[in-house]
mmCIF file with all atom_site columns, N, CA and C in Angstrom:
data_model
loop_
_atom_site.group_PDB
_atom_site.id
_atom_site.type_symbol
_atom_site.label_atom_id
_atom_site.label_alt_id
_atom_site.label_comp_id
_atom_site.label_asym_id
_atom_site.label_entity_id
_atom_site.label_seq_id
_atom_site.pdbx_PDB_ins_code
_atom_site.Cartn_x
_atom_site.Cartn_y
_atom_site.Cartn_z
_atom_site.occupancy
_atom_site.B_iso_or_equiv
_atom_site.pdbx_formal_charge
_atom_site.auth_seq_id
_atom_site.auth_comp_id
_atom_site.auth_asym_id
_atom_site.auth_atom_id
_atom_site.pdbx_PDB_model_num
ATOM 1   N N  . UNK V 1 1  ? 12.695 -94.939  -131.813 1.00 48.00 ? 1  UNK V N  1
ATOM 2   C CA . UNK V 1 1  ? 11.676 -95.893  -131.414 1.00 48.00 ? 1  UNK V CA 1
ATOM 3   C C  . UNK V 1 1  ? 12.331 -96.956  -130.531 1.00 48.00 ? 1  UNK V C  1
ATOM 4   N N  . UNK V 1 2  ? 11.855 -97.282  -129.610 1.00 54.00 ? 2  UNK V N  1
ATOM 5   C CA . UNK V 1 2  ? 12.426 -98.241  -128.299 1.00 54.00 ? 2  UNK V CA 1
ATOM 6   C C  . UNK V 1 2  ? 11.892 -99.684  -129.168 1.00 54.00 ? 2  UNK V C  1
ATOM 7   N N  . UNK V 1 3  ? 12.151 -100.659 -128.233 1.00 56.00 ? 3  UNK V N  1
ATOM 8   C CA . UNK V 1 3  ? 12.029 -101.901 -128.690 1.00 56.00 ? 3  UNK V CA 1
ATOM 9   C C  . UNK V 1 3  ? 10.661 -102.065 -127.988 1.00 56.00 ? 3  UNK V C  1
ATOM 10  N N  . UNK V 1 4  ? 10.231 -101.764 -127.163 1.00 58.00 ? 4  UNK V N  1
ATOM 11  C CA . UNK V 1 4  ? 8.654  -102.192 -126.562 1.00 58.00 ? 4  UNK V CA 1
ATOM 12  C C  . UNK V 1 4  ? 8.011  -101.401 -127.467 1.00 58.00 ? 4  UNK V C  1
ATOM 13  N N  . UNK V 1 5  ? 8.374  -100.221 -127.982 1.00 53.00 ? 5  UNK V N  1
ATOM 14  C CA . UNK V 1 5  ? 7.071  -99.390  -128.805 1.00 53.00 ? 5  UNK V CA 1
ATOM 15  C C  . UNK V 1 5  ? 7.145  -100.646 -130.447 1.00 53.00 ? 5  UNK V C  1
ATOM 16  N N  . UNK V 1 6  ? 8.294  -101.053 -130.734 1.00 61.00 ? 6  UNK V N  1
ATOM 17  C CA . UNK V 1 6  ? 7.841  -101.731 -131.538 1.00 61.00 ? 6  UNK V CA 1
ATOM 18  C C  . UNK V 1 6  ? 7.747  -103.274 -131.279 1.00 61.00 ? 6  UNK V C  1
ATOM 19  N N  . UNK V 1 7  ? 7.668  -103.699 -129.876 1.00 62.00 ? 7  UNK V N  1
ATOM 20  C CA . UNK V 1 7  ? 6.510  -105.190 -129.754 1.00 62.00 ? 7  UNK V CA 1
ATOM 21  C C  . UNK V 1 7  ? 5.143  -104.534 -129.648 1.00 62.00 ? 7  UNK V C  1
ATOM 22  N N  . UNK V 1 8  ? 4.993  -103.106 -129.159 1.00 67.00 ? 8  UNK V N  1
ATOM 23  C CA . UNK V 1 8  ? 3.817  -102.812 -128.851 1.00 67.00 ? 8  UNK V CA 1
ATOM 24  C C  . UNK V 1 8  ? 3.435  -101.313 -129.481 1.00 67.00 ? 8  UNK V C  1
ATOM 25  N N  . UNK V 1 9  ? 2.987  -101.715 -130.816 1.00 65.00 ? 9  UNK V N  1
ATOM 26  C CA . UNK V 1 9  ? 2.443  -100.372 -131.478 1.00 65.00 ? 9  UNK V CA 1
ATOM 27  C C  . UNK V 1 9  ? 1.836  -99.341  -131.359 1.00 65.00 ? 9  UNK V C  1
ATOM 28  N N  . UNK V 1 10 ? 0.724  -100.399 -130.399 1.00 73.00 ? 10 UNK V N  1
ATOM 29  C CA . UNK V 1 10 ? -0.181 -99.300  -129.608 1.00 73.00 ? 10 UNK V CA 1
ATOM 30  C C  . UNK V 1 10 ? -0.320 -98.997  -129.005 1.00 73.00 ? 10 UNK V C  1
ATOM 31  N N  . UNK V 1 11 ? 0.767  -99.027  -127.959 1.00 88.00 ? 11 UNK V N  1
ATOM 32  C CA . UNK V 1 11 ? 1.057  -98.618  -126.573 1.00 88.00 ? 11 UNK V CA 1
ATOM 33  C C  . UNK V 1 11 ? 1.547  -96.754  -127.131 1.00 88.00 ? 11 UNK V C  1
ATOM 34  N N  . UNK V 1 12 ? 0.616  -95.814  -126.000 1.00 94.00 ? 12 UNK V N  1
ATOM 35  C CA . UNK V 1 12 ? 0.624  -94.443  -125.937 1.00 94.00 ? 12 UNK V CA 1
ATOM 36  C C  . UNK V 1 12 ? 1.990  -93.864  -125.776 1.00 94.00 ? 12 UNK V C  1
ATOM 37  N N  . UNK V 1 13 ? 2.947  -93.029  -126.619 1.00 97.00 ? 13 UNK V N  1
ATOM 38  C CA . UNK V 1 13 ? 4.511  -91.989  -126.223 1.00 97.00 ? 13 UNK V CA 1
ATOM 39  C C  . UNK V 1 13 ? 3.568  -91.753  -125.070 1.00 97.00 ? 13 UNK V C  1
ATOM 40  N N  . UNK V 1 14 ? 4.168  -91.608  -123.910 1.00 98.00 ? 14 UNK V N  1
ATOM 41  C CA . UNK V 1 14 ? 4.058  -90.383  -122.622 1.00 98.00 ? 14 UNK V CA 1
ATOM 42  C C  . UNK V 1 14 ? 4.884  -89.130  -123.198 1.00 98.00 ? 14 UNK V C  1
ATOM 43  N N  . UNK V 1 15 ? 4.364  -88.291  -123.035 1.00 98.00 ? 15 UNK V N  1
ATOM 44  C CA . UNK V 1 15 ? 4.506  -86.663  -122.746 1.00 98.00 ? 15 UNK V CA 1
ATOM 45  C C  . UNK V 1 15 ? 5.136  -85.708  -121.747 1.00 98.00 ? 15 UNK V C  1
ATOM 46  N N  . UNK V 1 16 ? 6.302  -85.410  -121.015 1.00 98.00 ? 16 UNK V N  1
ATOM 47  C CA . UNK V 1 16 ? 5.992  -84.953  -119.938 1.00 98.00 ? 16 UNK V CA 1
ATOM 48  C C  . UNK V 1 16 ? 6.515  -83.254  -120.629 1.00 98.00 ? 16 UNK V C  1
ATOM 49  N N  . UNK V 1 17 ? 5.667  -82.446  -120.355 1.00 98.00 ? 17 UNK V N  1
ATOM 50  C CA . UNK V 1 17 ? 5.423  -80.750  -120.789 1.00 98.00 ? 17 UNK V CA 1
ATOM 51  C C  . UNK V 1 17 ? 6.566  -80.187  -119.455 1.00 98.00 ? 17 UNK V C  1
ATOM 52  N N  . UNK V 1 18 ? 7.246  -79.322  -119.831 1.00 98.00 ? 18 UNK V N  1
ATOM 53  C CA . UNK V 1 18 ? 8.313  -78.455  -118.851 1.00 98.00 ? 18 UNK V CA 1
ATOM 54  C C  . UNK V 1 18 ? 7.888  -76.411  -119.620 1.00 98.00 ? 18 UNK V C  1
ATOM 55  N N  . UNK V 1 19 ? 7.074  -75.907  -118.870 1.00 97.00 ? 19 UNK V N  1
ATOM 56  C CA . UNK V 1 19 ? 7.077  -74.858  -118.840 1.00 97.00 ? 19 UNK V CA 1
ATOM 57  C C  . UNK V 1 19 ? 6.609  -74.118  -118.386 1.00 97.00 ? 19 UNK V C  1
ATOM 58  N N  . UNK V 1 20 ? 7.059  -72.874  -118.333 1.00 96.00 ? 20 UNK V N  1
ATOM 59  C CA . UNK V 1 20 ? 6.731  -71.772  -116.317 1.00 96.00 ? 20 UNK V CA 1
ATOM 60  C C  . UNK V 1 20 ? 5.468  -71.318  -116.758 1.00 96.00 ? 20 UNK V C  1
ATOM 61  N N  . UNK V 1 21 ? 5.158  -71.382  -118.205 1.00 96.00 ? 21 UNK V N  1
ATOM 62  C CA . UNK V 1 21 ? 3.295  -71.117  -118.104 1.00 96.00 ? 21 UNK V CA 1
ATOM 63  C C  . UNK V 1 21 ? 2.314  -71.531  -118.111 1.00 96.00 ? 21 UNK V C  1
ATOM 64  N N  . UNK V 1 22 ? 1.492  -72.063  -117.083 1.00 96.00 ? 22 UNK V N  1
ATOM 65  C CA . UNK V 1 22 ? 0.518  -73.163  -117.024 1.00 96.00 ? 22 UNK V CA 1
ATOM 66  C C  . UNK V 1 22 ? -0.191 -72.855  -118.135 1.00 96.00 ? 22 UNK V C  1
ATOM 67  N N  . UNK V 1 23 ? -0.943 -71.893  -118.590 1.00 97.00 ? 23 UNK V N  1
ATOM 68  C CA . UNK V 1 23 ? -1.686 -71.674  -119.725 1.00 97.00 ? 23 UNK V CA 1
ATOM 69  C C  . UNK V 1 23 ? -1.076 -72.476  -120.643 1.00 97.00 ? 23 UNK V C  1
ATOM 70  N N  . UNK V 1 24 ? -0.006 -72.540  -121.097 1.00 97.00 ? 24 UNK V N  1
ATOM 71  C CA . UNK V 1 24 ? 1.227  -73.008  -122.589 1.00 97.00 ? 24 UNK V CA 1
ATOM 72  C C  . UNK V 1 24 ? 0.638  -74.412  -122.101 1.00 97.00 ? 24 UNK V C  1
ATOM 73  N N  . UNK V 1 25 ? 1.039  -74.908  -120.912 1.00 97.00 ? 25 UNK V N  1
ATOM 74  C CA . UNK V 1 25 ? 1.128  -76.274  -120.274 1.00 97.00 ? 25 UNK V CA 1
ATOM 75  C C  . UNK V 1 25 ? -0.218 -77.112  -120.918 1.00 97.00 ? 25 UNK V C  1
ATOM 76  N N  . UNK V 1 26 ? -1.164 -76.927  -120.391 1.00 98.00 ? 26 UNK V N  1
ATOM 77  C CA . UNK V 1 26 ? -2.449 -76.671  -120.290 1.00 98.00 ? 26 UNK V CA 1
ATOM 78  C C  . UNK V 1 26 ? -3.008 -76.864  -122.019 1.00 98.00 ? 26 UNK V C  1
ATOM 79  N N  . UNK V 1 27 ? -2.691 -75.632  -122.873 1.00 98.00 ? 27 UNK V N  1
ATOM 80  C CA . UNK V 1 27 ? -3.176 -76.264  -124.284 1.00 98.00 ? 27 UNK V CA 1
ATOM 81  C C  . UNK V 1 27 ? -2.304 -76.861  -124.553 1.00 98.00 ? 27 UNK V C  1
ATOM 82  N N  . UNK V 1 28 ? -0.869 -77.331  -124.562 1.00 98.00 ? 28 UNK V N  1
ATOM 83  C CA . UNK V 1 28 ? -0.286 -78.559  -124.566 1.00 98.00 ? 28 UNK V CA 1
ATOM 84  C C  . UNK V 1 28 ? -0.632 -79.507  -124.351 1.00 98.00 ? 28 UNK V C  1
ATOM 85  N N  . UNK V 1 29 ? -0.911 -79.752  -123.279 1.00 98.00 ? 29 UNK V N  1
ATOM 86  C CA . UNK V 1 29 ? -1.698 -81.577  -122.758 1.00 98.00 ? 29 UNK V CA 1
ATOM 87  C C  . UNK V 1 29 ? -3.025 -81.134  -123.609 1.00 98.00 ? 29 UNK V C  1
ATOM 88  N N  . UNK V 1 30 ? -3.872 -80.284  -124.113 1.00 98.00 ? 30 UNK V N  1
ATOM 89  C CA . UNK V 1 30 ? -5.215 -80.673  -124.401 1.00 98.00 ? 30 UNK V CA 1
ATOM 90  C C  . UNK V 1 30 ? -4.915 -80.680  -126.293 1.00 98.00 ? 30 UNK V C  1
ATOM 91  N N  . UNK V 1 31 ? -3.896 -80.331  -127.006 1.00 98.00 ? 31 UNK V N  1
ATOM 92  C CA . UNK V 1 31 ? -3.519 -80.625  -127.701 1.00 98.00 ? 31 UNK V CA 1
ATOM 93  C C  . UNK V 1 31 ? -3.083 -82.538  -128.400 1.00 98.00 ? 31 UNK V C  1
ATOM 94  N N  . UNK V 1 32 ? -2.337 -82.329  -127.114 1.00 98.00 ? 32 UNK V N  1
ATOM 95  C CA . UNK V 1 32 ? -1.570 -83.936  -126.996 1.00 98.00 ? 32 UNK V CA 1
ATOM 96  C C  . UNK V 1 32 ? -3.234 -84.966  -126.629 1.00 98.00 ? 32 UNK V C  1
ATOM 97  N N  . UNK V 1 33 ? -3.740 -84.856  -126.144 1.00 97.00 ? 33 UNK V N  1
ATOM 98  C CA . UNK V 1 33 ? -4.629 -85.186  -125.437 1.00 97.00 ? 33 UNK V CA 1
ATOM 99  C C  . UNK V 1 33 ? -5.478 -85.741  -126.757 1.00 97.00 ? 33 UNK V C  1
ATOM 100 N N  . UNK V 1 34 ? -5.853 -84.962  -127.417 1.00 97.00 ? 34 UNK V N  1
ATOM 101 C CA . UNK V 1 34 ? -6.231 -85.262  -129.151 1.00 97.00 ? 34 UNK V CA 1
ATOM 102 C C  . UNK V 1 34 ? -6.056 -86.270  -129.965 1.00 97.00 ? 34 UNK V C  1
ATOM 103 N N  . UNK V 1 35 ? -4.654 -86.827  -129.548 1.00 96.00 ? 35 UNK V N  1
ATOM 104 C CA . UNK V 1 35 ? -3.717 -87.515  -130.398 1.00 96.00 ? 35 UNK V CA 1
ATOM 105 C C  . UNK V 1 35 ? -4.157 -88.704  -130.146 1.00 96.00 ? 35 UNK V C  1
ATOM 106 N N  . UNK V 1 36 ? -4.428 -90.141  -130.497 1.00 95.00 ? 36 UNK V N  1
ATOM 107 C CA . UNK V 1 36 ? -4.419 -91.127  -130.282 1.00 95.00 ? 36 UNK V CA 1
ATOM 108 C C  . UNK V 1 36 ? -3.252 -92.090  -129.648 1.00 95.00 ? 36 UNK V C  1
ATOM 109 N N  . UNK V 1 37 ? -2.404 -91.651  -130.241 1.00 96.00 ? 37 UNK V N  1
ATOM 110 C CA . UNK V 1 37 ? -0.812 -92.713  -129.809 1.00 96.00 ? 37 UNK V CA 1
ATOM 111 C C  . UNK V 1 37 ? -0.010 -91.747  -128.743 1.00 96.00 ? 37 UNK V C  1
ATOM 112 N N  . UNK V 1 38 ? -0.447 -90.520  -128.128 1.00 97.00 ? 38 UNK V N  1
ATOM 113 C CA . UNK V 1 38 ? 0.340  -89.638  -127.315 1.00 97.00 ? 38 UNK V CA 1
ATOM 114 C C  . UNK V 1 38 ? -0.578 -89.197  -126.269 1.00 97.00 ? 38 UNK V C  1
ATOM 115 N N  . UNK V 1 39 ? -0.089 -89.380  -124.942 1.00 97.00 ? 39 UNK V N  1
ATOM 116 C CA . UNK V 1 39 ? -0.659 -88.657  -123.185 1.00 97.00 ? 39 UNK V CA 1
ATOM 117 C C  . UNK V 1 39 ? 0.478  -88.450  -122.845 1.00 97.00 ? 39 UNK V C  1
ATOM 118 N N  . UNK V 1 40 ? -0.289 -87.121  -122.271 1.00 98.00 ? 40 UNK V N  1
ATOM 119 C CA . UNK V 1 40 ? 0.397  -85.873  -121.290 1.00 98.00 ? 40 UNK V CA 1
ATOM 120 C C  . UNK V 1 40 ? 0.906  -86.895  -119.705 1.00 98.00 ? 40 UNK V C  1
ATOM 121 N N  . UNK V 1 41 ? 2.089  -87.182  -119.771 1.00 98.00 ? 41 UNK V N  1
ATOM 122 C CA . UNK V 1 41 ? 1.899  -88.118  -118.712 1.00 98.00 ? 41 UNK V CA 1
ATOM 123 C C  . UNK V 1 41 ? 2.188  -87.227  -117.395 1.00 98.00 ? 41 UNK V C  1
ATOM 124 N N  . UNK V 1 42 ? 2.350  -85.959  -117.501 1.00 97.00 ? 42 UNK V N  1
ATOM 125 C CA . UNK V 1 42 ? 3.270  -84.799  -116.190 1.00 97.00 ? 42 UNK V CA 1
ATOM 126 C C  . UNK V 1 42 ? 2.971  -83.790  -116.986 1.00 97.00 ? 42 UNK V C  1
ATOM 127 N N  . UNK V 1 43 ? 3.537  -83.096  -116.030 1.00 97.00 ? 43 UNK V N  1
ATOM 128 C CA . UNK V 1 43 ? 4.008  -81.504  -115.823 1.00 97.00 ? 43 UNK V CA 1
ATOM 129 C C  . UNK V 1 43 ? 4.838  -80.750  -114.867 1.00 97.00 ? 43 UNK V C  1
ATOM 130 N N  . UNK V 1 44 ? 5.679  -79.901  -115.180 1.00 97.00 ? 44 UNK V N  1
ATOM 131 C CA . UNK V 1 44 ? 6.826  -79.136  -114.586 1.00 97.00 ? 44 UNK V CA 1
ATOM 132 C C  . UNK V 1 44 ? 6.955  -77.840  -115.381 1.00 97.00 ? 44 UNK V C  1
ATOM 133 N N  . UNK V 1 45 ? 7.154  -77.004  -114.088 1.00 96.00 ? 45 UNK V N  1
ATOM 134 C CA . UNK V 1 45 ? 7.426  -75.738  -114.134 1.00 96.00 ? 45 UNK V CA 1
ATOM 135 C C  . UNK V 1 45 ? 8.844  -74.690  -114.312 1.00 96.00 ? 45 UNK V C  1
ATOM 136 N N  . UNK V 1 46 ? 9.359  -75.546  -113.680 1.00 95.00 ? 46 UNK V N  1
ATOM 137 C CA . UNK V 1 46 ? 11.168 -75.772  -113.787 1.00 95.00 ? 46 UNK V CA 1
ATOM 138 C C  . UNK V 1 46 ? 11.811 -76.396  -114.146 1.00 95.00 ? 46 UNK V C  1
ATOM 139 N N  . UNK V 1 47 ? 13.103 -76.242  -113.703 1.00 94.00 ? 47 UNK V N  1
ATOM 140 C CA . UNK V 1 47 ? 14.109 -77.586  -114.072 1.00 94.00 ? 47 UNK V CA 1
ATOM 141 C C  . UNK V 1 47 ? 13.967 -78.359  -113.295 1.00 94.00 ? 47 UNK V C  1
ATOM 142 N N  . UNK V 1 48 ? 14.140 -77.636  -111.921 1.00 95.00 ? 48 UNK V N  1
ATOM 143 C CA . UNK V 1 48 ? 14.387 -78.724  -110.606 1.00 95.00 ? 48 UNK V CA 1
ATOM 144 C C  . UNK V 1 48 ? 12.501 -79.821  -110.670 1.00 95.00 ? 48 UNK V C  1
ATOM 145 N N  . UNK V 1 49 ? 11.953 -79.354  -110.515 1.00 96.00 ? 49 UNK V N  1
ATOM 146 C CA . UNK V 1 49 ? 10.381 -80.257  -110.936 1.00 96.00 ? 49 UNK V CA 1
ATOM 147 C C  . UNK V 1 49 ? 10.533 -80.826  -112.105 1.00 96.00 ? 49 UNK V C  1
ATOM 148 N N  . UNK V 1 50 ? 11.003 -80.634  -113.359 1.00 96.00 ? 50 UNK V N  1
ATOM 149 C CA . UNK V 1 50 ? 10.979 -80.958  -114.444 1.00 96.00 ? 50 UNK V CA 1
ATOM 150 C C  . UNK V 1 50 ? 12.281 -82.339  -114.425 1.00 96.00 ? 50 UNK V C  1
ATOM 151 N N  . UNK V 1 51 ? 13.353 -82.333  -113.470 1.00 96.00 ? 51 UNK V N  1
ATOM 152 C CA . UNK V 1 51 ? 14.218 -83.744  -113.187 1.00 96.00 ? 51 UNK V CA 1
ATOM 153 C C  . UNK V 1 51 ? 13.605 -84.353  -112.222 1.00 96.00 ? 51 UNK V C  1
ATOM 154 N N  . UNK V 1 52 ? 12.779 -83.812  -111.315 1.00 97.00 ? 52 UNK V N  1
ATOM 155 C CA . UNK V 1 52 ? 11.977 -85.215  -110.357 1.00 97.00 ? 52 UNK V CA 1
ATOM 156 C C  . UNK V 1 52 ? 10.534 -85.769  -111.742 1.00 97.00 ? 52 UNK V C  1
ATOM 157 N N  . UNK V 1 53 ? 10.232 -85.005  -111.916 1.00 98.00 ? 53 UNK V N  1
ATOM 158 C CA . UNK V 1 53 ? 9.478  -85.589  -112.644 1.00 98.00 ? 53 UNK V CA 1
ATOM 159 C C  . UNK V 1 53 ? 9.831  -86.613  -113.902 1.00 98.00 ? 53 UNK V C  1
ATOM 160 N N  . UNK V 1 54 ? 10.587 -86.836  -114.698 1.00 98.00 ? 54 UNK V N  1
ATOM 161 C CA . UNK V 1 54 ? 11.379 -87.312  -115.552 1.00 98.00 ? 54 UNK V CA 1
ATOM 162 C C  . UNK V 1 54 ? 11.698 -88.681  -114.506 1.00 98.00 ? 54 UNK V C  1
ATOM 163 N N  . UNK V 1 55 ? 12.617 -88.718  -113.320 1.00 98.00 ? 55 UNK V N  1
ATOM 164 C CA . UNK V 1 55 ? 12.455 -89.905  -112.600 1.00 98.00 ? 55 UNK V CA 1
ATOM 165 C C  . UNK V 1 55 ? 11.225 -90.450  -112.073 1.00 98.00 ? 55 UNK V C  1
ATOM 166 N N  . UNK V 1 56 ? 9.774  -89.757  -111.822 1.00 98.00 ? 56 UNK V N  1
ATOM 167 C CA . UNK V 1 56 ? 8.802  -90.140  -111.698 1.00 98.00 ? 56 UNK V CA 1
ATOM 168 C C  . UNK V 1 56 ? 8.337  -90.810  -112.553 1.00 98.00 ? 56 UNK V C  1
ATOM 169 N N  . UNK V 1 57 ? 7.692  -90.012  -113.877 1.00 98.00 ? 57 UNK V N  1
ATOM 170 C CA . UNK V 1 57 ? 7.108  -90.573  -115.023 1.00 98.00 ? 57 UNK V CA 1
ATOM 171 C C  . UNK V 1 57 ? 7.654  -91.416  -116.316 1.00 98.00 ? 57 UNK V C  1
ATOM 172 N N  . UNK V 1 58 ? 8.643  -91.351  -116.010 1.00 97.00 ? 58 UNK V N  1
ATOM 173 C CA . UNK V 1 58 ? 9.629  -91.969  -117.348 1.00 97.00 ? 58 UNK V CA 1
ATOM 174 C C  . UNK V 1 58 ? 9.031  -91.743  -118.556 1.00 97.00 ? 58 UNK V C  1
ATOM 175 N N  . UNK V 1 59 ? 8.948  -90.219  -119.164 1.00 98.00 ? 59 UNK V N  1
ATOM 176 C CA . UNK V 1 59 ? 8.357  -90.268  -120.371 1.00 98.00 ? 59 UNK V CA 1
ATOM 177 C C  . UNK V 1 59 ? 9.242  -90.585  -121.419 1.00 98.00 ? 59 UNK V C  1
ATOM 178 N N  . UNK V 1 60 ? 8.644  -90.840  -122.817 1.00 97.00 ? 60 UNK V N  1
ATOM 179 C CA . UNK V 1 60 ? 9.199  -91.652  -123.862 1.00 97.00 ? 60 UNK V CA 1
ATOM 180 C C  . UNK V 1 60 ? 9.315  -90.026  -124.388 1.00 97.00 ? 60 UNK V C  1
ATOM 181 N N  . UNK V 1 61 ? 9.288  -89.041  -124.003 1.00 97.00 ? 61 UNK V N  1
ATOM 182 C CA . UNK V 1 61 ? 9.832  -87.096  -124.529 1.00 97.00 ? 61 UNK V CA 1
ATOM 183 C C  . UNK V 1 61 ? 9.354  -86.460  -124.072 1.00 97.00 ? 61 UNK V C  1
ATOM 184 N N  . UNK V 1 62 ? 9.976  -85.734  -124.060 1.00 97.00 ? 62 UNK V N  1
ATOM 185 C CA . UNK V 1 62 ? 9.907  -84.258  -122.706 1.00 97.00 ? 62 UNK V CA 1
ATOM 186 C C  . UNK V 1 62 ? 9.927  -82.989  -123.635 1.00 97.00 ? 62 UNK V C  1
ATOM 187 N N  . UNK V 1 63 ? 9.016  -82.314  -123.712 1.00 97.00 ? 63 UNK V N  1
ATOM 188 C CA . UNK V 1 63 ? 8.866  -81.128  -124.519 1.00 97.00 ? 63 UNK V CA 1
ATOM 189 C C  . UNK V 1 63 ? 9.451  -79.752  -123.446 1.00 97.00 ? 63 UNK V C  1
ATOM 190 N N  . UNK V 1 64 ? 10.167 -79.039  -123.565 1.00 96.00 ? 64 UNK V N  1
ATOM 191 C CA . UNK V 1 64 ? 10.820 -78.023  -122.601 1.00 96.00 ? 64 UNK V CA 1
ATOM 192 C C  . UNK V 1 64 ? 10.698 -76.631  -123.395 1.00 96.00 ? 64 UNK V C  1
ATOM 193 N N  . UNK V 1 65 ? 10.008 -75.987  -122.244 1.00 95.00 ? 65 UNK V N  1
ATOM 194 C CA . UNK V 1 65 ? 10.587 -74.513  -123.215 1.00 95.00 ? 65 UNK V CA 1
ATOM 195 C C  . UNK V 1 65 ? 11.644 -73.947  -123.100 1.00 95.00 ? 65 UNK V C  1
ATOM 196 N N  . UNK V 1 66 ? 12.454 -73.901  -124.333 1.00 92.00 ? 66 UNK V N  1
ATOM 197 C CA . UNK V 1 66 ? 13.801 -73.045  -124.198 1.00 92.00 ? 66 UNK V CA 1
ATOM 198 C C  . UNK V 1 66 ? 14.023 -72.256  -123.319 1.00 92.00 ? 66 UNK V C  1
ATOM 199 N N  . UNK V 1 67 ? 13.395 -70.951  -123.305 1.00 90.00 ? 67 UNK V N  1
ATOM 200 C CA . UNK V 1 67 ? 13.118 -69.827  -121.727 1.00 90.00 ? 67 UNK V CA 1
ATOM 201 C C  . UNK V 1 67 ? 12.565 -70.027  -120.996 1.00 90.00 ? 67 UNK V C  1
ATOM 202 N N  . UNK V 1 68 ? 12.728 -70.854  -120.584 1.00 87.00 ? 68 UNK V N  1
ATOM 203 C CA . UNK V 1 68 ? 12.320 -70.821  -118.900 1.00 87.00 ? 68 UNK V CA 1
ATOM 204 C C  . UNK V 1 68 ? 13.382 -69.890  -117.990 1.00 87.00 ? 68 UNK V C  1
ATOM 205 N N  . UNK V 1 69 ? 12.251 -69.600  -117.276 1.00 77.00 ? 69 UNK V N  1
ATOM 206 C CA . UNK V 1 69 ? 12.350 -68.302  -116.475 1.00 77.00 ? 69 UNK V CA 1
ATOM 207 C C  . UNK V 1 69 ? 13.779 -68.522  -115.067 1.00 77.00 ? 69 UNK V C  1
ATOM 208 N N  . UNK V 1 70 ? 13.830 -69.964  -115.128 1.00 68.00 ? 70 UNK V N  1
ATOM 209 C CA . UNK V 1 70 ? 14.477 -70.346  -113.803 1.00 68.00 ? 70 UNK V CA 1
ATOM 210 C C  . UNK V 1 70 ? 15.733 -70.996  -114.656 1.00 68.00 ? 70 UNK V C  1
ATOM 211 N N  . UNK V 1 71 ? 15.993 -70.615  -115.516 1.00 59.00 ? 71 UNK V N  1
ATOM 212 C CA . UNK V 1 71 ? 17.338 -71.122  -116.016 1.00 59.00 ? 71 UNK V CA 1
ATOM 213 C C  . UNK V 1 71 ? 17.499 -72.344  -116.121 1.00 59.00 ? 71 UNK V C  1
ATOM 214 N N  . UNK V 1 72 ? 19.053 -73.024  -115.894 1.00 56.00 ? 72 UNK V N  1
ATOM 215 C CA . UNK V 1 72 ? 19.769 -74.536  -115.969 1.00 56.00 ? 72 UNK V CA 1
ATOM 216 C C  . UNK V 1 72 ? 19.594 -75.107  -114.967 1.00 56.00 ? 72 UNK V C  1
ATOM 217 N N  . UNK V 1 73 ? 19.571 -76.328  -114.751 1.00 55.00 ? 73 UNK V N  1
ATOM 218 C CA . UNK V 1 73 ? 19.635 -77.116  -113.947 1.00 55.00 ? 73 UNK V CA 1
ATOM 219 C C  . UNK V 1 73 ? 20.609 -77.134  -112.726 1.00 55.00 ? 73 UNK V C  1
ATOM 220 N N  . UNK V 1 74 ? 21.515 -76.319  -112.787 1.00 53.00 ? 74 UNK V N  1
ATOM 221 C CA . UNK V 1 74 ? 22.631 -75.928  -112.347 1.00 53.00 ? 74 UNK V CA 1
ATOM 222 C C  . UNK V 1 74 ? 22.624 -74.952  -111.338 1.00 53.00 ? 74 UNK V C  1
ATOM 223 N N  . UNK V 1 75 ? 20.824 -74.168  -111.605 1.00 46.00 ? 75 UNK V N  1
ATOM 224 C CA . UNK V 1 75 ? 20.771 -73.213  -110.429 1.00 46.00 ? 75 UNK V CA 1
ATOM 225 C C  . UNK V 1 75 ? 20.866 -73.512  -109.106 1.00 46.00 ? 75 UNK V C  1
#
């Protein structure tokens, strides 16, 4: 827990989803979407989208699927 989530309780975790299947993606955010204290703040398909995005959105967790199709970051 960061120090703003606890001046500010009710301020929403951001979300950002990392995986090569939009479908997965997709009931993910409409899952999250449910939640009261959690938004889907992104989405990424890769790694390389999945590190611009992370500097875009600054989410408070990044859910990744293990297999992804495009490997490490390193590709």
């Amino acid at each position: 827990m960061t120090i703003e989530s606890r001046l500010n309780p009710s301020k929403k975790r951001r979300v950002l989803l990392v995986d090569d299947h939009p479908l997965v993606r997709r009931g993910l955010a409409d899952v999250i979407a449910r939640e009261p204290d959690l938004e889907a703040c992104g989405e990424a398909g890769d790694i390389q989208e999945a590190l611009l995005a992370v500097e875009r959105t600054k989410p408070d967790v990044v859910v990744v699927d293990l297999t992804l199709k495009t490997g490490t970051a390193s590709n």
